[in-house]
Amino acid sequence: MAINTDKLEFMAAAYAAAWSSGNPGAVGGHYATDGKITINQGDPLVGRDAVTEMAAGFMAEFPDLMLTCDFSRISKNDSQNRAVFAWTLKGHHAVTENFVKISGWEEWDLGDDLKVKTSLGWFDGDDYQRQISGT
């Protein structure tokens, strides 16, 4: 069963709010038990616990992390529940105290329950590191 645009928009807003909540488990809760995320072609993080741990790392790095949903789109060409979630992260780095603003997106395969089965995440890693270091 394909999800609709309204359900995707609700899920995307809740996912962004989870990232901004300071609760890494709230991020992990958006993933299927065996869901996985791959960021910038790195090693996949498999399982809700791994996703929660990854979110905890970002939240520790940016104690005032705010993530907004720039837009979301669902594929209407198939019944596979494929979607795109575009986001912007803002926050001050815990060590350098530099303000970082970076945008990216995730390509999702979603279950009928709106849990992420697979996410391919992308952002400009070089710009991210440049902003952290302040160069």
GROMACS .gro file of N, CA and C in nm:
model
  405
    1MET      N    1   0.084  -0.118   0.000
    1MET     CA    2   0.000   0.000   0.000
    1MET      C    3   0.088   0.124   0.000
    2ALA      N    4   0.067   0.214  -0.094
    2ALA     CA    5   0.147   0.335  -0.104
    2ALA      C    6   0.099   0.439  -0.003
    3ILE      N    7   0.195   0.512   0.054
    3ILE     CA    8   0.159   0.620   0.144
    3ILE      C    9   0.126   0.743   0.061
    4ASN      N   10   0.058   0.839   0.122
    4ASN     CA   11   0.023   0.960   0.047
    4ASN      C   12   0.106   1.079   0.096
    5THR      N   13   0.093   1.189   0.024
    5THR     CA   14   0.172   1.308   0.051
    5THR      C   15   0.147   1.362   0.192
    6ASP      N   16   0.021   1.363   0.236
    6ASP     CA   17  -0.010   1.414   0.370
    6ASP      C   18   0.059   1.332   0.478
    7LYS      N   19   0.058   1.201   0.465
    7LYS     CA   20   0.124   1.114   0.563
    7LYS      C   21   0.275   1.137   0.562
    8LEU      N   22   0.332   1.153   0.444
    8LEU     CA   23   0.476   1.179   0.434
    8LEU      C   24   0.512   1.312   0.499
    9GLU      N   25   0.434   1.415   0.472
    9GLU     CA   26   0.463   1.546   0.531
    9GLU      C   27   0.455   1.541   0.683
   10PHE      N   28   0.359   1.468   0.737
   10PHE     CA   29   0.347   1.452   0.882
   10PHE      C   30   0.470   1.380   0.937
   11MET      N   31   0.509   1.271   0.871
   11MET     CA   32   0.625   1.194   0.916
   11MET      C   33   0.752   1.276   0.906
   12ALA      N   34   0.770   1.352   0.798
   12ALA     CA   35   0.890   1.434   0.779
   12ALA      C   36   0.900   1.542   0.887
   13ALA      N   37   0.788   1.604   0.920
   13ALA     CA   38   0.788   1.706   1.026
   13ALA      C   39   0.822   1.642   1.161
   14ALA      N   40   0.768   1.525   1.187
   14ALA     CA   41   0.797   1.455   1.314
   14ALA      C   42   0.943   1.412   1.320
   15TYR      N   43   0.999   1.370   1.208
   15TYR     CA   44   1.139   1.330   1.203
   15TYR      C   45   1.230   1.449   1.230
   16ALA      N   46   1.201   1.564   1.170
   16ALA     CA   47   1.279   1.684   1.195
   16ALA      C   48   1.268   1.725   1.342
   17ALA      N   49   1.149   1.716   1.398
   17ALA     CA   50   1.130   1.749   1.539
   17ALA      C   51   1.208   1.654   1.628
   18ALA      N   52   1.215   1.528   1.591
   18ALA     CA   53   1.292   1.430   1.669
   18ALA      C   54   1.439   1.469   1.672
   19TRP      N   55   1.493   1.510   1.558
   19TRP     CA   56   1.633   1.553   1.553
   19TRP      C   57   1.657   1.674   1.641
   20SER      N   58   1.559   1.762   1.650
   20SER     CA   59   1.573   1.885   1.728
   20SER      C   60   1.542   1.865   1.876
   21SER      N   61   1.496   1.749   1.914
   21SER     CA   62   1.447   1.723   2.050
   21SER      C   63   1.557   1.699   2.152
   22GLY      N   64   1.677   1.664   2.107
   22GLY     CA   65   1.782   1.625   2.200
   22GLY      C   66   1.769   1.482   2.248
   23ASN      N   67   1.673   1.409   2.194
   23ASN     CA   68   1.647   1.270   2.232
   23ASN      C   69   1.683   1.178   2.115
   24PRO      N   70   1.801   1.115   2.116
   24PRO     CA   71   1.840   1.031   2.003
   24PRO      C   72   1.745   0.914   1.979
   25GLY      N   73   1.682   0.865   2.085
   25GLY     CA   74   1.586   0.756   2.069
   25GLY      C   75   1.466   0.796   1.986
   26ALA      N   76   1.432   0.925   1.988
   26ALA     CA   77   1.322   0.973   1.906
   26ALA      C   78   1.356   0.963   1.758
   27VAL      N   79   1.483   0.986   1.724
   27VAL     CA   80   1.526   0.969   1.585
   27VAL      C   81   1.522   0.821   1.549
   28GLY      N   82   1.583   0.737   1.634
   28GLY     CA   83   1.584   0.594   1.608
   28GLY      C   84   1.445   0.536   1.594
   29GLY      N   85   1.349   0.592   1.668
   29GLY     CA   86   1.211   0.544   1.662
   29GLY      C   87   1.145   0.561   1.528
   30HIS      N   88   1.203   0.641   1.440
   30HIS     CA   89   1.148   0.658   1.305
   30HIS      C   90   1.196   0.550   1.208
   31TYR      N   91   1.283   0.462   1.256
   31TYR     CA   92   1.340   0.357   1.172
   31TYR      C   93   1.278   0.222   1.207
   32ALA      N   94   1.267   0.138   1.106
   32ALA     CA   95   1.228   0.000   1.129
   32ALA      C   96   1.333  -0.065   1.219
   33THR      N   97   1.296  -0.168   1.289
   33THR     CA   98   1.389  -0.237   1.378
   33THR      C   99   1.519  -0.272   1.307
   34ASP      N  100   1.509  -0.316   1.182
   34ASP     CA  101   1.627  -0.352   1.104
   34ASP      C  102   1.659  -0.245   0.999
   35GLY      N  103   1.607  -0.122   1.019
   35GLY     CA  104   1.632  -0.014   0.925
   35GLY      C  105   1.779   0.023   0.919
   36LYS      N  106   1.817   0.089   0.812
   36LYS     CA  107   1.958   0.127   0.800
   36LYS      C  108   1.971   0.263   0.734
   37ILE      N  109   2.083   0.329   0.766
   37ILE     CA  110   2.116   0.457   0.706
   37ILE      C  111   2.261   0.452   0.659
   38THR      N  112   2.284   0.508   0.544
   38THR     CA  113   2.418   0.524   0.489
   38THR      C  114   2.436   0.673   0.461
   39ILE      N  115   2.543   0.732   0.517
   39ILE     CA  116   2.565   0.875   0.502
   39ILE      C  117   2.688   0.897   0.413
   40ASN      N  118   2.667   0.973   0.306
   40ASN     CA  119   2.776   1.008   0.212
   40ASN      C  120   2.857   0.885   0.170
   41GLN      N  121   2.790   0.780   0.137
   41GLN     CA  122   2.849   0.654   0.089
   41GLN      C  123   2.941   0.588   0.191
   42GLY      N  124   2.923   0.619   0.319
   42GLY     CA  125   3.000   0.554   0.424
   42GLY      C  126   2.947   0.415   0.452
   43ASP      N  127   2.995   0.356   0.558
   43ASP     CA  128   2.947   0.224   0.597
   43ASP      C  129   2.804   0.237   0.646
   44PRO      N  130   2.717   0.144   0.607
   44PRO     CA  131   2.579   0.150   0.655
   44PRO      C  132   2.571   0.124   0.806
   45LEU      N  133   2.483   0.200   0.870
   45LEU     CA  134   2.451   0.176   1.010
   45LEU      C  135   2.321   0.098   1.010
   46VAL      N  136   2.324  -0.023   1.064
   46VAL     CA  137   2.210  -0.114   1.052
   46VAL      C  138   2.146  -0.136   1.187
   47GLY      N  139   2.015  -0.115   1.190
   47GLY     CA  140   1.937  -0.138   1.311
   47GLY      C  141   1.904  -0.008   1.382
   48ARG      N  142   1.791  -0.010   1.448
   48ARG     CA  143   1.743   0.109   1.520
   48ARG      C  144   1.845   0.156   1.623
   49ASP      N  145   1.911   0.063   1.692
   49ASP     CA  146   2.009   0.103   1.794
   49ASP      C  147   2.127   0.177   1.731
   50ALA      N  148   2.172   0.133   1.614
   50ALA     CA  149   2.283   0.200   1.546
   50ALA      C  150   2.243   0.340   1.501
   51VAL      N  151   2.120   0.355   1.455
   51VAL     CA  152   2.071   0.486   1.414
   51VAL      C  153   2.062   0.578   1.536
   52THR      N  154   2.014   0.525   1.646
   52THR     CA  155   2.004   0.602   1.770
   52THR      C  156   2.142   0.649   1.816
   53GLU      N  157   2.241   0.561   1.807
   53GLU     CA  158   2.377   0.595   1.846
   53GLU      C  159   2.434   0.705   1.756
   54MET      N  160   2.408   0.696   1.627
   54MET     CA  161   2.453   0.798   1.532
   54MET      C  162   2.390   0.933   1.566
   55ALA      N  163   2.260   0.933   1.593
   55ALA     CA  164   2.192   1.057   1.630
   55ALA      C  165   2.249   1.114   1.759
   56ALA      N  166   2.280   1.027   1.854
   56ALA     CA  167   2.339   1.073   1.981
   56ALA      C  168   2.472   1.143   1.956
   57GLY      N  169   2.549   1.093   1.861
   57GLY     CA  170   2.677   1.156   1.827
   57GLY      C  171   2.659   1.296   1.772
   58PHE      N  172   2.564   1.313   1.680
   58PHE     CA  173   2.537   1.447   1.625
   58PHE      C  174   2.485   1.540   1.734
   59MET      N  175   2.399   1.488   1.820
   59MET     CA  176   2.342   1.572   1.927
   59MET      C  177   2.448   1.613   2.029
   60ALA      N  178   2.546   1.526   2.053
   60ALA     CA  179   2.656   1.563   2.143
   60ALA      C  180   2.746   1.666   2.076
   61GLU      N  181   2.763   1.652   1.946
   61GLU     CA  182   2.847   1.746   1.871
   61GLU      C  183   2.784   1.884   1.861
   62PHE      N  184   2.651   1.887   1.858
   62PHE     CA  185   2.575   2.011   1.846
   62PHE      C  186   2.465   2.014   1.952
   63PRO      N  187   2.497   2.058   2.073
   63PRO     CA  188   2.399   2.056   2.182
   63PRO      C  189   2.272   2.137   2.153
   64ASP      N  190   2.284   2.239   2.067
   64ASP     CA  191   2.168   2.321   2.031
   64ASP      C  192   2.117   2.288   1.890
   65LEU      N  193   2.141   2.166   1.846
   65LEU     CA  194   2.105   2.121   1.711
   65LEU      C  195   1.957   2.149   1.682
   66MET      N  196   1.934   2.211   1.569
   66MET     CA  197   1.799   2.231   1.516
   66MET      C  198   1.800   2.180   1.373
   67LEU      N  199   1.707   2.093   1.341
   67LEU     CA  200   1.696   2.041   1.206
   67LEU      C  201   1.557   2.074   1.155
   68THR      N  202   1.553   2.133   1.036
   68THR     CA  203   1.425   2.167   0.975
   68THR      C  204   1.406   2.086   0.847
   69CYS      N  205   1.282   2.060   0.817
   69CYS     CA  206   1.246   1.994   0.692
   69CYS      C  207   1.228   2.103   0.587
   70ASP      N  208   1.313   2.100   0.485
   70ASP     CA  209   1.301   2.197   0.376
   70ASP      C  210   1.189   2.157   0.280
   71PHE      N  211   1.180   2.029   0.251
   71PHE     CA  212   1.070   1.974   0.173
   71PHE      C  213   1.078   1.823   0.176
   72SER      N  214   0.969   1.760   0.141
   72SER     CA  215   0.966   1.615   0.125
   72SER      C  216   0.885   1.583   0.000
   73ARG      N  217   0.920   1.474  -0.064
   73ARG     CA  218   0.851   1.431  -0.185
   73ARG      C  219   0.837   1.280  -0.184
   74ILE      N  220   0.724   1.234  -0.227
   74ILE     CA  221   0.698   1.090  -0.238
   74ILE      C  222   0.697   1.054  -0.386
   75SER      N  223   0.750   0.938  -0.419
   75SER     CA  224   0.746   0.890  -0.556
   75SER      C  225   0.605   0.841  -0.586
   76LYS      N  226   0.548   0.891  -0.690
   76LYS     CA  227   0.414   0.848  -0.732
   76LYS      C  228   0.421   0.743  -0.843
   77ASN      N  229   0.543   0.700  -0.878
   77ASN     CA  230   0.558   0.611  -0.991
   77ASN      C  231   0.556   0.464  -0.955
   78ASP      N  232   0.550   0.433  -0.827
   78ASP     CA  233   0.550   0.293  -0.789
   78ASP      C  234   0.483   0.279  -0.653
   79SER      N  235   0.473   0.160  -0.605
   79SER     CA  236   0.409   0.135  -0.476
   79SER      C  237   0.514   0.101  -0.370
   80GLN      N  238   0.638   0.144  -0.391
   80GLN     CA  239   0.747   0.107  -0.301
   80GLN      C  240   0.770   0.208  -0.188
   81ASN      N  241   0.690   0.312  -0.179
   81ASN     CA  242   0.703   0.411  -0.073
   81ASN      C  243   0.842   0.475  -0.071
   82ARG      N  244   0.887   0.519  -0.183
   82ARG     CA  245   1.014   0.590  -0.192
   82ARG      C  246   0.988   0.739  -0.176
   83ALA      N  247   1.077   0.805  -0.101
   83ALA     CA  248   1.058   0.947  -0.075
   83ALA      C  249   1.193   1.016  -0.060
   84VAL      N  250   1.190   1.148  -0.066
   84VAL     CA  251   1.306   1.232  -0.041
   84VAL      C  252   1.269   1.327   0.073
   85PHE      N  253   1.363   1.341   0.166
   85PHE     CA  254   1.350   1.432   0.279
   85PHE      C  255   1.468   1.528   0.274
   86ALA      N  256   1.443   1.655   0.242
   86ALA     CA  257   1.550   1.756   0.237
   86ALA      C  258   1.548   1.834   0.368
   87TRP      N  259   1.668   1.861   0.421
   87TRP     CA  260   1.678   1.918   0.555
   87TRP      C  261   1.788   2.023   0.563
   88THR      N  262   1.781   2.105   0.668
   88THR     CA  263   1.888   2.197   0.704
   88THR      C  264   1.915   2.180   0.852
   89LEU      N  265   2.043   2.160   0.885
   89LEU     CA  266   2.089   2.148   1.023
   89LEU      C  267   2.156   2.278   1.061
   90LYS      N  268   2.124   2.327   1.181
   90LYS     CA  269   2.189   2.447   1.236
   90LYS      C  270   2.228   2.417   1.380
   91GLY      N  271   2.343   2.468   1.421
   91GLY     CA  272   2.382   2.454   1.560
   91GLY      C  273   2.526   2.496   1.581
   92HIS      N  274   2.562   2.508   1.707
   92HIS     CA  275   2.698   2.544   1.745
   92HIS      C  276   2.775   2.419   1.784
   93HIS      N  277   2.893   2.403   1.728
   93HIS     CA  278   2.975   2.285   1.755
   93HIS      C  279   3.020   2.287   1.901
   94ALA      N  280   3.012   2.175   1.968
   94ALA     CA  281   3.040   2.166   2.111
   94ALA      C  282   3.184   2.202   2.146
   95VAL      N  283   3.279   2.171   2.059
   95VAL     CA  284   3.420   2.196   2.089
   95VAL      C  285   3.464   2.333   2.038
   96THR      N  286   3.441   2.360   1.910
   96THR     CA  287   3.488   2.486   1.852
   96THR      C  288   3.394   2.603   1.879
   97GLU      N  289   3.270   2.573   1.912
   97GLU     CA  290   3.164   2.671   1.933
   97GLU      C  291   3.127   2.747   1.806
   98ASN      N  292   3.179   2.702   1.692
   98ASN     CA  293   3.145   2.765   1.565
   98ASN      C  294   3.003   2.727   1.525
   99PHE      N  295   2.933   2.826   1.466
   99PHE     CA  296   2.799   2.802   1.414
   99PHE      C  297   2.811   2.728   1.282
  100VAL      N  298   2.731   2.624   1.267
  100VAL     CA  299   2.731   2.543   1.146
  100VAL      C  300   2.589   2.542   1.090
  101LYS      N  301   2.580   2.563   0.960
  101LYS     CA  302   2.454   2.552   0.888
  101LYS      C  303   2.483   2.471   0.763
  102ILE      N  304   2.422   2.354   0.756
  102ILE     CA  305   2.448   2.264   0.643
  102ILE      C  306   2.315   2.203   0.598
  103SER      N  307   2.301   2.190   0.469
  103SER     CA  308   2.179   2.129   0.414
  103SER      C  309   2.214   1.997   0.347
  104GLY      N  310   2.115   1.911   0.340
  104GLY     CA  311   2.133   1.781   0.275
  104GLY      C  312   1.999   1.717   0.251
  105TRP      N  313   2.004   1.590   0.218
  105TRP     CA  314   1.879   1.517   0.195
  105TRP      C  315   1.900   1.370   0.225
  106GLU      N  316   1.788   1.301   0.243
  106GLU     CA  317   1.787   1.157   0.259
  106GLU      C  318   1.691   1.099   0.157
  107GLU      N  319   1.732   0.991   0.095
  107GLU     CA  320   1.647   0.914   0.005
  107GLU      C  321   1.595   0.797   0.087
  108TRP      N  322   1.464   0.789   0.104
  108TRP     CA  323   1.404   0.690   0.192
  108TRP      C  324   1.329   0.582   0.116
  109ASP      N  325   1.337   0.461   0.168
  109ASP     CA  326   1.242   0.354   0.140
  109ASP      C  327   1.166   0.336   0.270
  110LEU      N  328   1.034   0.356   0.266
  110LEU     CA  329   0.951   0.353   0.386
  110LEU      C  330   0.860   0.232   0.388
  111GLY      N  331   0.836   0.182   0.507
  111GLY     CA  332   0.735   0.079   0.524
  111GLY      C  333   0.597   0.141   0.524
  112ASP      N  334   0.494   0.060   0.513
  112ASP     CA  335   0.358   0.111   0.518
  112ASP      C  336   0.328   0.179   0.651
  113ASP      N  337   0.406   0.146   0.754
  113ASP     CA  338   0.391   0.206   0.887
  113ASP      C  339   0.469   0.337   0.900
  114LEU      N  340   0.525   0.387   0.790
  114LEU     CA  341   0.605   0.509   0.783
  114LEU      C  342   0.738   0.499   0.857
  115LYS      N  343   0.785   0.379   0.883
  115LYS     CA  344   0.918   0.361   0.941
  115LYS      C  345   1.019   0.352   0.827
  116VAL      N  346   1.135   0.412   0.847
  116VAL     CA  347   1.240   0.411   0.745
  116VAL      C  348   1.302   0.272   0.741
  117LYS      N  349   1.297   0.210   0.623
  117LYS     CA  350   1.364   0.081   0.604
  117LYS      C  351   1.508   0.105   0.559
  118THR      N  352   1.526   0.200   0.467
  118THR     CA  353   1.658   0.234   0.415
  118THR      C  354   1.664   0.384   0.392
  119SER      N  355   1.775   0.444   0.434
  119SER     CA  356   1.799   0.586   0.408
  119SER      C  357   1.938   0.602   0.349
  120LEU      N  358   1.946   0.675   0.239
  120LEU     CA  359   2.073   0.717   0.182
  120LEU      C  360   2.082   0.866   0.205
  121GLY      N  361   2.174   0.909   0.294
  121GLY     CA  362   2.186   1.049   0.331
  121GLY      C  363   2.304   1.115   0.263
  122TRP      N  364   2.284   1.243   0.231
  122TRP     CA  365   2.386   1.318   0.159
  122TRP      C  366   2.396   1.460   0.212
  123PHE      N  367   2.519   1.507   0.232
  123PHE     CA  368   2.547   1.647   0.259
  123PHE      C  369   2.692   1.674   0.221
  124ASP      N  370   2.729   1.802   0.212
  124ASP     CA  371   2.864   1.841   0.172
  124ASP      C  372   2.957   1.828   0.293
  125GLY      N  373   3.028   1.718   0.301
  125GLY     CA  374   3.116   1.690   0.414
  125GLY      C  375   3.231   1.788   0.426
  126ASP      N  376   3.283   1.835   0.313
  126ASP     CA  377   3.394   1.931   0.317
  126ASP      C  378   3.347   2.065   0.376
  127ASP      N  379   3.230   2.112   0.333
  127ASP     CA  380   3.177   2.238   0.387
  127ASP      C  381   3.145   2.222   0.536
  128TYR      N  382   3.091   2.109   0.574
  128TYR     CA  383   3.061   2.078   0.714
  128TYR      C  384   3.188   2.091   0.800
  129GLN      N  385   3.297   2.028   0.757
  129GLN     CA  386   3.422   2.033   0.832
  129GLN      C  387   3.481   2.174   0.832
  130ARG      N  388   3.468   2.246   0.720
  130ARG     CA  389   3.517   2.383   0.712
  130ARG      C  390   3.444   2.472   0.813
  131GLN      N  391   3.314   2.456   0.823
  131GLN     CA  392   3.238   2.537   0.918
  131GLN      C  393   3.270   2.502   1.062
  132ILE      N  394   3.290   2.374   1.090
  132ILE     CA  395   3.327   2.333   1.226
  132ILE      C  396   3.460   2.396   1.265
  133SER      N  397   3.557   2.389   1.174
  133SER     CA  398   3.691   2.441   1.207
  133SER      C  399   3.699   2.594   1.197
  134GLY      N  400   3.602   2.656   1.129
  134GLY     CA  401   3.602   2.802   1.116
  134GLY      C  402   3.697   2.856   1.013
  135THR      N  403   3.734   2.772   0.916
  135THR     CA  404   3.826   2.817   0.812
  135THR      C  405   3.753   2.852   0.684
   0.00000   0.00000   0.00000
